[in-house]
Short mmCIF file of C-alpha atoms and ligand atoms in Angstrom, two decimals:
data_model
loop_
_atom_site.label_atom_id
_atom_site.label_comp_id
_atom_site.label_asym_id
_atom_site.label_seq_id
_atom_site.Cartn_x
_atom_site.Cartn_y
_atom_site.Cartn_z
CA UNK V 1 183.15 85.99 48.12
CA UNK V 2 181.00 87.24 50.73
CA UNK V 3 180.41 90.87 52.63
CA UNK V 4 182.73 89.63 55.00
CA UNK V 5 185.33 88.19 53.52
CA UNK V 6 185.70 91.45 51.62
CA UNK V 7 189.02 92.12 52.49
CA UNK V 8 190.24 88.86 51.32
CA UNK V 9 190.38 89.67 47.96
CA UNK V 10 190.95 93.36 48.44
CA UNK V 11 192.78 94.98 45.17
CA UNK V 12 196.39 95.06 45.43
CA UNK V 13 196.62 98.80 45.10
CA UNK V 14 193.76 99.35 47.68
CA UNK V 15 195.63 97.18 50.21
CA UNK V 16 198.62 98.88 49.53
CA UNK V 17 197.34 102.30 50.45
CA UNK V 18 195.57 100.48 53.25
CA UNK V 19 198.85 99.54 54.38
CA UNK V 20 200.51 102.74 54.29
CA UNK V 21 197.66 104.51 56.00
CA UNK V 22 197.78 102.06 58.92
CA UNK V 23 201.60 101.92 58.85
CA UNK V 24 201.22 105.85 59.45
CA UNK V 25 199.24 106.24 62.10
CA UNK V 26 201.28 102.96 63.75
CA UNK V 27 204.44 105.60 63.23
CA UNK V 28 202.95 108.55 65.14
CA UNK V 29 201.67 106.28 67.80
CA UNK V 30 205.05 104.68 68.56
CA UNK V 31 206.92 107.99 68.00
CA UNK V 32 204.77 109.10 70.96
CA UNK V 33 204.53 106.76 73.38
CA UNK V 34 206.83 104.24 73.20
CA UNK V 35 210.40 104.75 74.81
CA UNK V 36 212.18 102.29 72.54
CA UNK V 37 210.98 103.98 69.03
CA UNK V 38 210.69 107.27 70.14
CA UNK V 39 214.79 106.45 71.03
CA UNK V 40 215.72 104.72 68.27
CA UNK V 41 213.57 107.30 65.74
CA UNK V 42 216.03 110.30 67.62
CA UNK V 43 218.96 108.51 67.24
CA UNK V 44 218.38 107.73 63.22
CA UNK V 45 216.77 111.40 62.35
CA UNK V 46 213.95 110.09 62.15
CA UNK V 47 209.96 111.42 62.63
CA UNK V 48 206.75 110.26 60.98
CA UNK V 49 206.73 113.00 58.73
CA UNK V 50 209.55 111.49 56.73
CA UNK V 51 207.71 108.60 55.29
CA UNK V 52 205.94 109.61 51.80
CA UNK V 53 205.45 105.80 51.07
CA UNK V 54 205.41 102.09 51.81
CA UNK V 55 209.09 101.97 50.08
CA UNK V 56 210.53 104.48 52.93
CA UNK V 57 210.04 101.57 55.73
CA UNK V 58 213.67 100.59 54.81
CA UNK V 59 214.27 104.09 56.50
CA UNK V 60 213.86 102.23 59.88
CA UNK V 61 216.23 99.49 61.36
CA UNK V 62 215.18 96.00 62.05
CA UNK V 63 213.55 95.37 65.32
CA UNK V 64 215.39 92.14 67.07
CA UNK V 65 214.64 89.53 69.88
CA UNK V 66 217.25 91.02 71.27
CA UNK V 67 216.00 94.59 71.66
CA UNK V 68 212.66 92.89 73.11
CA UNK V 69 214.53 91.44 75.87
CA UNK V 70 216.62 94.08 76.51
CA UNK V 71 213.53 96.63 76.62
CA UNK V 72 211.49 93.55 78.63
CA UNK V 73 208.51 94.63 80.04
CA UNK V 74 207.57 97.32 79.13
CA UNK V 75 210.01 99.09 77.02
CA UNK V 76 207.90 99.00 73.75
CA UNK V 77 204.36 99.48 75.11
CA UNK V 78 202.70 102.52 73.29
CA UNK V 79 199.58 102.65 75.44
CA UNK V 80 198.99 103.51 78.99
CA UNK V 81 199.04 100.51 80.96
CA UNK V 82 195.74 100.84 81.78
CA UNK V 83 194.37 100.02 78.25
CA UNK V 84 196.53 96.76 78.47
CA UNK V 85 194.50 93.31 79.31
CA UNK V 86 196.39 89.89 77.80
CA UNK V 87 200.31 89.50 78.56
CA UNK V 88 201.36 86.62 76.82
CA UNK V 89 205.34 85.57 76.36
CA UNK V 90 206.93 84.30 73.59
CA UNK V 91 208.82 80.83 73.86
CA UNK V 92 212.63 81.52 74.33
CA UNK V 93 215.08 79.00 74.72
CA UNK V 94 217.47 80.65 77.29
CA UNK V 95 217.63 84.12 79.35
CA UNK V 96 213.64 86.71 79.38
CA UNK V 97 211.51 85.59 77.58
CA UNK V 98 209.80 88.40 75.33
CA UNK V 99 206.39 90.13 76.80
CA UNK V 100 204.04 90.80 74.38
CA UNK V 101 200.81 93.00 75.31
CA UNK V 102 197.52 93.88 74.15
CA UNK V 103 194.46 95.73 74.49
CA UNK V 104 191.20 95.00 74.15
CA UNK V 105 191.18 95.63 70.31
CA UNK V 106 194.38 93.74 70.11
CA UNK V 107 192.66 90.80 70.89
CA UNK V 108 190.05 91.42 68.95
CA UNK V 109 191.94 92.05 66.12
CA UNK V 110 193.79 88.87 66.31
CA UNK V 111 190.84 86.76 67.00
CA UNK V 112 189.24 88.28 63.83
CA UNK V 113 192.16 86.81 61.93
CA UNK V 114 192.10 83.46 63.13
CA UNK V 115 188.47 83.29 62.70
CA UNK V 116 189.15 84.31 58.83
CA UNK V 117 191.66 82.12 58.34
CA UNK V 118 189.58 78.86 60.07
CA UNK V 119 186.23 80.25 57.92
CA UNK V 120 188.83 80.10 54.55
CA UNK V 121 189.47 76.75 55.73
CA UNK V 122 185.77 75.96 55.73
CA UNK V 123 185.14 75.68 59.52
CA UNK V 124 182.02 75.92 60.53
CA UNK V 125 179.82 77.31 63.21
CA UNK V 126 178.60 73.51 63.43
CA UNK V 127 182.03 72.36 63.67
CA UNK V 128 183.04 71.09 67.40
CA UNK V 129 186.89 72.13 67.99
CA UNK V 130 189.44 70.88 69.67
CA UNK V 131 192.07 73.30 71.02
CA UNK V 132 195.25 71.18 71.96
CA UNK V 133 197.73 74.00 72.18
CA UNK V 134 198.58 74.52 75.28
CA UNK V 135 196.85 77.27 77.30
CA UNK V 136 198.63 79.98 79.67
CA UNK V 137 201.29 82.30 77.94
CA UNK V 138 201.56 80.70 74.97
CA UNK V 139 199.21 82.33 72.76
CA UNK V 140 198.29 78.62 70.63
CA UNK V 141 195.88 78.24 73.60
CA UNK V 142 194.17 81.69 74.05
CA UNK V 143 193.75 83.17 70.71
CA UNK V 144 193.23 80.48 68.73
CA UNK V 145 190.57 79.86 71.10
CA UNK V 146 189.01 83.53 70.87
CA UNK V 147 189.31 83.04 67.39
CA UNK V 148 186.99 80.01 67.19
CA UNK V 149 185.30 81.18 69.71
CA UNK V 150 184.03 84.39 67.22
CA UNK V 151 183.62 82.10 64.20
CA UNK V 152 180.79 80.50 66.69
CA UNK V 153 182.31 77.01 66.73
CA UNK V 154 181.88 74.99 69.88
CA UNK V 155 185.08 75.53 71.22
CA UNK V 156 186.65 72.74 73.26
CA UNK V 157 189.76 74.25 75.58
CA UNK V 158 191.57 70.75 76.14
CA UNK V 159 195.02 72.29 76.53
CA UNK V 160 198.22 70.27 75.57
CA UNK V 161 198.64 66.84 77.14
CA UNK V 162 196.25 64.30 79.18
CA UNK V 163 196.53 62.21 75.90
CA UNK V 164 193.85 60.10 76.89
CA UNK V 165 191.74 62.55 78.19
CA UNK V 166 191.77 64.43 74.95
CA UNK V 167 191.16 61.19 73.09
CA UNK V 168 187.81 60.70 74.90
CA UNK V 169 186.58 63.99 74.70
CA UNK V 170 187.45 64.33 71.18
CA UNK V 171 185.11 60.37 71.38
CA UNK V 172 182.50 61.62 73.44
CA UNK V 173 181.60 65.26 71.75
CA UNK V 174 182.47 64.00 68.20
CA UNK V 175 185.14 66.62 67.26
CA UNK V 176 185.45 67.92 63.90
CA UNK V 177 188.63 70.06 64.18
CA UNK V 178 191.39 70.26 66.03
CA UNK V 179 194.65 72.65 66.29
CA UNK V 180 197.89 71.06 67.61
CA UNK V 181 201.79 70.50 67.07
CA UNK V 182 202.45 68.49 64.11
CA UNK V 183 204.74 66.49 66.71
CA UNK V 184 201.94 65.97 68.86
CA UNK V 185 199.63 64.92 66.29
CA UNK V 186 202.37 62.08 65.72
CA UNK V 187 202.36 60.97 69.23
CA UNK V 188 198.43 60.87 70.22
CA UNK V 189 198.18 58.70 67.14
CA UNK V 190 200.49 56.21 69.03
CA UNK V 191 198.72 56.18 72.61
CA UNK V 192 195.28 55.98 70.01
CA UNK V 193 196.86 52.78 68.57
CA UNK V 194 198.18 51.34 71.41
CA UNK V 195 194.53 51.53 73.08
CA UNK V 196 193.74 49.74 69.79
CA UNK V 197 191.65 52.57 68.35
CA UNK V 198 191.83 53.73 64.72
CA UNK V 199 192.56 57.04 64.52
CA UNK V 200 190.69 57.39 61.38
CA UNK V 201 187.61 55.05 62.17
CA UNK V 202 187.34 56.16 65.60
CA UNK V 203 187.24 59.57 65.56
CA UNK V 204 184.81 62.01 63.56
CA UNK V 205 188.22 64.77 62.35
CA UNK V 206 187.86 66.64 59.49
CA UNK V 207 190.26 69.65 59.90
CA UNK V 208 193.90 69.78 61.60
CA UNK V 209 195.15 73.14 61.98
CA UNK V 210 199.13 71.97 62.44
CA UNK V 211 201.73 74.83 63.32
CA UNK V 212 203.96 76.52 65.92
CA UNK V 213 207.17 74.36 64.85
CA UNK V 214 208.91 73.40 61.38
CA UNK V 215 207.43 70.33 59.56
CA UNK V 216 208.33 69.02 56.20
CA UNK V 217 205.30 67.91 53.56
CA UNK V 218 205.26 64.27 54.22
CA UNK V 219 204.70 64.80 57.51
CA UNK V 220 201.21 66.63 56.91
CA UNK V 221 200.65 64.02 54.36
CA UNK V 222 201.29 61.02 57.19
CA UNK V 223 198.99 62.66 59.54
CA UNK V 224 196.17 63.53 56.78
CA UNK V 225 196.57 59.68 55.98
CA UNK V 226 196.37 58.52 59.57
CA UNK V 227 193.37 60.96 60.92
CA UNK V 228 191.77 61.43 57.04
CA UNK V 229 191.54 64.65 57.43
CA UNK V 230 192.57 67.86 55.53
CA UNK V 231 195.69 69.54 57.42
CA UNK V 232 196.28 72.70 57.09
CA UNK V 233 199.34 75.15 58.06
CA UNK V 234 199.32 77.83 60.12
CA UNK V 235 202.22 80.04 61.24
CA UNK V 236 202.15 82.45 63.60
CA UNK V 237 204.63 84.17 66.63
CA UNK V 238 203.60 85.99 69.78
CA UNK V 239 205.38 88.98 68.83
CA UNK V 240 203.05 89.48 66.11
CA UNK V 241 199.75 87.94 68.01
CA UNK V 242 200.61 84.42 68.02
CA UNK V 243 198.33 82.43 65.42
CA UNK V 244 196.97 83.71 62.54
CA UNK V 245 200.01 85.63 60.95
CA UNK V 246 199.72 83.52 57.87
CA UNK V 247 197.56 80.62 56.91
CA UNK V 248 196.95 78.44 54.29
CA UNK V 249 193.74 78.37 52.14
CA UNK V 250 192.12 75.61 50.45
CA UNK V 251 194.90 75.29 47.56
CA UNK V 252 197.34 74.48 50.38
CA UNK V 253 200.37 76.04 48.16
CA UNK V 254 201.84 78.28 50.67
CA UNK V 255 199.81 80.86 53.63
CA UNK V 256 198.46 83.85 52.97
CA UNK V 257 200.10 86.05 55.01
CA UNK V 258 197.33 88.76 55.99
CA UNK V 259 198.75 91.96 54.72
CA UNK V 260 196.08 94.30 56.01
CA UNK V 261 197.74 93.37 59.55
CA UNK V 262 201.19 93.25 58.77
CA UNK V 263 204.31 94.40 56.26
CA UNK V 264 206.77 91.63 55.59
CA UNK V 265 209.74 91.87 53.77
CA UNK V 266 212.08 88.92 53.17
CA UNK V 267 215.63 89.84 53.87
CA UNK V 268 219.56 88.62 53.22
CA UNK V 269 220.05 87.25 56.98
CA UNK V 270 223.56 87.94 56.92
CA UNK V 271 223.44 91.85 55.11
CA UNK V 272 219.98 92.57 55.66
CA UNK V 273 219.34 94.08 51.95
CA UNK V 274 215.67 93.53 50.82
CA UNK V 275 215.22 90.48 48.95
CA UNK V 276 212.50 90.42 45.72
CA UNK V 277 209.33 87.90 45.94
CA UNK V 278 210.81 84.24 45.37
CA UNK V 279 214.23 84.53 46.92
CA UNK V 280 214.40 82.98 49.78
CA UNK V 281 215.69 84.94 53.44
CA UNK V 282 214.56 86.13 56.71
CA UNK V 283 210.91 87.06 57.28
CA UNK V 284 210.69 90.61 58.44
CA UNK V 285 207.17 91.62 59.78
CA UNK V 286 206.09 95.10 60.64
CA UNK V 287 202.74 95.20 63.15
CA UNK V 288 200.32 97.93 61.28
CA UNK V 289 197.04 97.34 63.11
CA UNK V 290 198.47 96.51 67.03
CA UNK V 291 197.63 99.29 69.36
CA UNK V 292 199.66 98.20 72.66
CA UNK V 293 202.63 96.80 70.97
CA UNK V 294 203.63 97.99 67.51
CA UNK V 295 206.61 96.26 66.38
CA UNK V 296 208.24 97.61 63.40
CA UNK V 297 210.55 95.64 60.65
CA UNK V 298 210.72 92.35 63.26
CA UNK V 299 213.99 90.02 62.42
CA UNK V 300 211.56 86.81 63.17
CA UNK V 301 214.18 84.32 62.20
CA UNK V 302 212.17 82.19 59.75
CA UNK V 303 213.53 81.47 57.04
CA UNK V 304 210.88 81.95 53.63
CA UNK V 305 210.12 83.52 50.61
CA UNK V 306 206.87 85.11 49.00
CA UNK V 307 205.01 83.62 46.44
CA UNK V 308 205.59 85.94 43.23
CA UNK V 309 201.89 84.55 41.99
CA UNK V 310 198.61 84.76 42.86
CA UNK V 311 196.93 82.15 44.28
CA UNK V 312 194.41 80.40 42.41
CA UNK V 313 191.64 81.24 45.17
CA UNK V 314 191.92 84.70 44.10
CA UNK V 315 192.78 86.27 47.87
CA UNK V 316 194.97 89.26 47.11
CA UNK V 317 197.30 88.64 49.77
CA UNK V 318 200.59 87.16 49.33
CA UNK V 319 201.93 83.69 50.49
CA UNK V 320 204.81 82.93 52.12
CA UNK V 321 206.13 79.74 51.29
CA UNK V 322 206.31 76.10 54.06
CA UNK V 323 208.77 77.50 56.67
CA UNK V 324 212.50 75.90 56.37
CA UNK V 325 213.13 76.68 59.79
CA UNK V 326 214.74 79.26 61.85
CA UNK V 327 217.68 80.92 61.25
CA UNK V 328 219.61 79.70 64.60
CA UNK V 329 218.17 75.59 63.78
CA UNK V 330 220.42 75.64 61.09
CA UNK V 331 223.47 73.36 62.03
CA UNK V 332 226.96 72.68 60.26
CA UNK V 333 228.45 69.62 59.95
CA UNK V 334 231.88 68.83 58.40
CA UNK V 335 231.18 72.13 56.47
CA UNK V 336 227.70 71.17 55.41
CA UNK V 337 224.49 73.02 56.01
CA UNK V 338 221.69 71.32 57.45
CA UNK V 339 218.18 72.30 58.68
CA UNK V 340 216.71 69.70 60.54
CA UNK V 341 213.81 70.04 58.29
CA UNK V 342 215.56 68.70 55.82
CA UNK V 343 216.43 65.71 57.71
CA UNK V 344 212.83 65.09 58.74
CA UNK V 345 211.40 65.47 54.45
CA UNK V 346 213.85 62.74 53.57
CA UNK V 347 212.84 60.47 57.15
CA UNK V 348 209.15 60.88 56.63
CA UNK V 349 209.21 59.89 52.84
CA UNK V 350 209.91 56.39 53.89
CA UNK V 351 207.32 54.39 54.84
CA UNK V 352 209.02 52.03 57.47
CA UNK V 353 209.91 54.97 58.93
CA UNK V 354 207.95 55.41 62.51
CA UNK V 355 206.61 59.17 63.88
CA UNK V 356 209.54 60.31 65.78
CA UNK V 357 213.39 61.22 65.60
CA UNK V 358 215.98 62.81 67.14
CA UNK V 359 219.05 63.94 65.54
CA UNK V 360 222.42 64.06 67.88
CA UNK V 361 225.05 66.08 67.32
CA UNK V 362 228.69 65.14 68.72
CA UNK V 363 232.13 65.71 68.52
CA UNK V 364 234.78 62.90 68.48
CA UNK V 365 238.55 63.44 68.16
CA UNK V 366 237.72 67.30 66.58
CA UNK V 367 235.65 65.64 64.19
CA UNK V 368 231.95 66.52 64.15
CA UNK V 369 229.66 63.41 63.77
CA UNK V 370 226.08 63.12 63.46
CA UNK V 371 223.88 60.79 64.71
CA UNK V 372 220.53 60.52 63.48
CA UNK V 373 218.14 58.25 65.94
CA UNK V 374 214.66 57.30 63.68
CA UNK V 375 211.67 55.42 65.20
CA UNK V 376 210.95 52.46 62.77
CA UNK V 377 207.39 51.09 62.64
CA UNK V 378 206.71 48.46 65.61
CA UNK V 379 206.01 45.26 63.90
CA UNK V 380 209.51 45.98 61.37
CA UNK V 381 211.31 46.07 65.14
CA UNK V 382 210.72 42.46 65.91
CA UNK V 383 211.74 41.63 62.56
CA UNK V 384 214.60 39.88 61.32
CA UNK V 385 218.55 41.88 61.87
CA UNK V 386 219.10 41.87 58.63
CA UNK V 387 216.21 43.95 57.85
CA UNK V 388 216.73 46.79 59.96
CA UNK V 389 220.71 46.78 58.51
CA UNK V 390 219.01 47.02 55.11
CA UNK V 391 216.70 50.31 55.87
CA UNK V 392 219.60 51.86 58.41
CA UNK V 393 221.35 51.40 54.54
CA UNK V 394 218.70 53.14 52.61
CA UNK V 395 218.03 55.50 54.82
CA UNK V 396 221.84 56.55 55.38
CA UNK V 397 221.95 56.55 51.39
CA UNK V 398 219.19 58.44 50.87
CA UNK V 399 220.80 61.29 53.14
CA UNK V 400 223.87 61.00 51.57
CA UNK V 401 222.32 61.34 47.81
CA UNK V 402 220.08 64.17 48.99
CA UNK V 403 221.70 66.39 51.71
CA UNK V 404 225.26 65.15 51.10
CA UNK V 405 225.49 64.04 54.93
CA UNK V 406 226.92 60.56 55.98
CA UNK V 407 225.05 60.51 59.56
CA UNK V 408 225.13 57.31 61.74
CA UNK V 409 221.67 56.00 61.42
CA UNK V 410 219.97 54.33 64.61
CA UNK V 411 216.93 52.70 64.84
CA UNK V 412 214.88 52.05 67.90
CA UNK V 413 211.22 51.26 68.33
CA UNK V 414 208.43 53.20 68.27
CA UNK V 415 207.51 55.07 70.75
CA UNK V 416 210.80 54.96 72.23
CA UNK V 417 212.21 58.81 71.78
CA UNK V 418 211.54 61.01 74.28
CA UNK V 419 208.03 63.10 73.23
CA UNK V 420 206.94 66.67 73.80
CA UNK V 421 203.18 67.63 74.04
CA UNK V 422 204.24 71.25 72.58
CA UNK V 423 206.56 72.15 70.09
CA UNK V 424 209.39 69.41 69.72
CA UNK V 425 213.08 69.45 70.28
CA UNK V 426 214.65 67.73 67.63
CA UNK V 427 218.57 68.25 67.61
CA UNK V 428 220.70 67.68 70.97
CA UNK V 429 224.06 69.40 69.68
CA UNK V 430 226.49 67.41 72.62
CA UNK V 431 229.51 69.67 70.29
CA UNK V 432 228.56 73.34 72.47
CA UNK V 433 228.56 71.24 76.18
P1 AMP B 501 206.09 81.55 69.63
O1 AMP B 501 206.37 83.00 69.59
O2 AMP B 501 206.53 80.91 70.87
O3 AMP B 501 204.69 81.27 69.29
O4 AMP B 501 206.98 80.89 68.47
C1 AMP B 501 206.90 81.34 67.16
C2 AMP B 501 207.85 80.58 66.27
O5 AMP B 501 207.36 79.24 66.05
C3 AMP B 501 207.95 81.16 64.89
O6 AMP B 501 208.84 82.27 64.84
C4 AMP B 501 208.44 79.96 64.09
O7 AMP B 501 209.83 79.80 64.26
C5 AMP B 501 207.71 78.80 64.75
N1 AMP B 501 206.51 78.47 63.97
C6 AMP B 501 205.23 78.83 64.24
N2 AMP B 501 204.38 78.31 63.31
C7 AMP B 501 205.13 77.61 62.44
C8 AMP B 501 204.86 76.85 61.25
N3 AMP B 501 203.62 76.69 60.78
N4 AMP B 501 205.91 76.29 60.60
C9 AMP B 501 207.16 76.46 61.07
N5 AMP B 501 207.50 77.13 62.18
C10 AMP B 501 206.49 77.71 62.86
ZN1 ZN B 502 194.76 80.95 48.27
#
């Protein structure tokens, strides 16, 4: 431990009363100024004087996309506007997206996280990185970048995409560590091979921030095999900052979710009644250090659940276990219950099995079939019929035994599925069309 890493392994109780003093002052401040709380604090009885402790949060109600669109811009901004700097949005898939806004000490705020969790890592001011994410609204570009930017790395801003751009400047200035999409990762080790360079030989990695979509284990174990380097997790949404919500330390056994900045709760999605440390729910995260956007008990849709131990490391702050997914990926088929996450642990534990897949969702005579299209590796494509019959057989067994699904299996070759440079789109449900 050093002085600046203090708060890492604050005491439990001090970080609790840290909590609630932050959480108090976050009250008043959104009691005042912003229209949507002050609203919804009339409307319940509500008023920051009520709240004796951290327990009374379940006085408030949950905070939901929902309300974010339907308050979009501006609706739950607690500071003049003319103390706001950064807009970023959050990625929806249909209708507003969500505005999220900060001030100055926002961002600096939520660069000082990321640089804590990249330091915890064991970046270095040495270290050259790579910043893949892309840049714009999305805050994977931007804060990440201030973050890394504070820790005193050389800080390359290569943006998503330009695959063989980023290859030769990760070549030509040596870099060390790189954030990107666990899908992406996937894919520029393709174009890498296919230009007949070794993505481990070639290149001078030693750290892969991977986040900002589901993955299972054995994918961060492929792409620490292919790069040889130590991946880490990082999970993060704009509506809280972006990056650096939670992050994983050197033990790798869940993130630390950094409780000095934020409340979380892990909920029943379907009643909403509090859940105790190692059930698994709904992430609920309340904002106790933002100034222009304070969002209190936000439904994020991840599904999780806390780590009842502490972490070997010794950091007092509690983990939140490898995200299943969101709440809305889940899918039914024939009455089962399926995250595509799921899908993707059993896929990736095979080792003929290629870097990409899509699953497909369709509906034939009312009956709900599932089609699940898996990239096989390149030289196993050329190879004899019988072959490929044999792994679309192990791998529809292996589905069956483990997730009790009977899915048509397809393969096609590598490199053959379409690929995103951001987060990845994995399930094309053909049932709602
Ligand atoms: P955005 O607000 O566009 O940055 O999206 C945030 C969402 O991305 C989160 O609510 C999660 O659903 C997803 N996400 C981000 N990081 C991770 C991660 N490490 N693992 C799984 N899902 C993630
Ligand atoms: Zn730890």
């Amino acid at each position: 431990m050093s002085s600046n890493n203090k708060i890492e392994y604050i005491a439990r109780e001090e970080l609790e009363s840290l909590q609630f003093r932050r959480l108090k002052d976050t009250l008043e401040r959104v009691y005042k100024s912003s229209p949507f709380y002050r609203k919804m604090f009339k409307e319940n009885g509500l008023n920051p004087s009520k709240f004796k402790s951290l327990k009374d949060l379940s006085l408030i109600p949950f905070t939901t996309r929902q309300d974010l669109r339907d308050n979009f811009p501006y609706g739950l901004l607690s500071v003049p506007l003319e103390k706001v700097i950064r807009l970023h949005t959050s990625t929806g898939t249909t209708g507003k997206p969500k505005a999220v806004l900060f001030t100055q000490k926002d961002i600096d705020q939520a660069s000082e996280l990321i640089a804590r969790s990249m330091r915890m890592t064991g970046a270095k001011r040495d270290d050259v990185f790579q910043n893949m994410m892309s840049y714009g609204l999305f805050t994977g570009g931007l804060i990440f970048h201030y973050g890394a930017e504070k820790l005193g790395l050389l800080v390359i801003p290569a943006g998503a995409g330009n695959t063989e751009r980023q290859i030769q400047l990760m070549r030509d200035f040596k870099t060390t560590v790189i954030h990107i999409t666990p899908s992406y990762a996937l894919y520029l080790a393709d174009v890498m091979e296919d230009m007949g360079l070794d993505p481990k030989h070639d290149l001078s990695l030693r750290i892969a921030y991977l986040g900002a979509e589901p993955y299972s284990e054995e994918t961060r174990v492929k792409i620490q095999d292919i790069f040889g380097v130590d991946a880490y997790n990082s999970y993060g949404l704009s509506e809280m900052n972006g990056p650096g919500v939670a992050f994983e330390c050197r033990e790798k056994e869940g993130m630390h979710l950094w409780e000095d900045n934020f409340i979380m709760e892990i909920i029943d999605p379907s009643t909403g009644k509090v859940l105790e440390d190692g059930e698994e729910g709904e992430l609920v995260l309340t904002s106790i250090n933002r100034e222009a956007m304070p969002i209190l008990r936000y439904r994020t849709g991840d599904l999780t659940y806390i780590y009842p131990e502490r972490c070997r490391c010794g950091r007092t702050h509690r983990r939140i276990a490898r995200l299943k997914g969101r709440v809305d990926d889940m899918f039914i088929v024939r009455g089962v219950n399926v995250f595509p996450s799921e899908i993707e642990r059993v896929l990736m534990s095979l080792p003929e099995v290629g870097r990409n897949y899509q699953i497909v969702l369709e509906r034939e005579k009312n009956l709900d079939k599932l089609r699940v299209r898996v990239e096989v590796k390149g030289d196993l494509f050329n190879g004899s019929l019988e072959h490929l019959r044999k792994l679309e057989d192990r791998i529809r067994t292996r589905l069956r035994s483990e997730l009790m699904l009977t899915p048509q299996v397809e393969l096609v070759e590598a490199g053959s599925l379409p690929r995103t440079t951001g987060k990845a789109k994995r399930v094309i449900d053909k049932r709602k069309i």
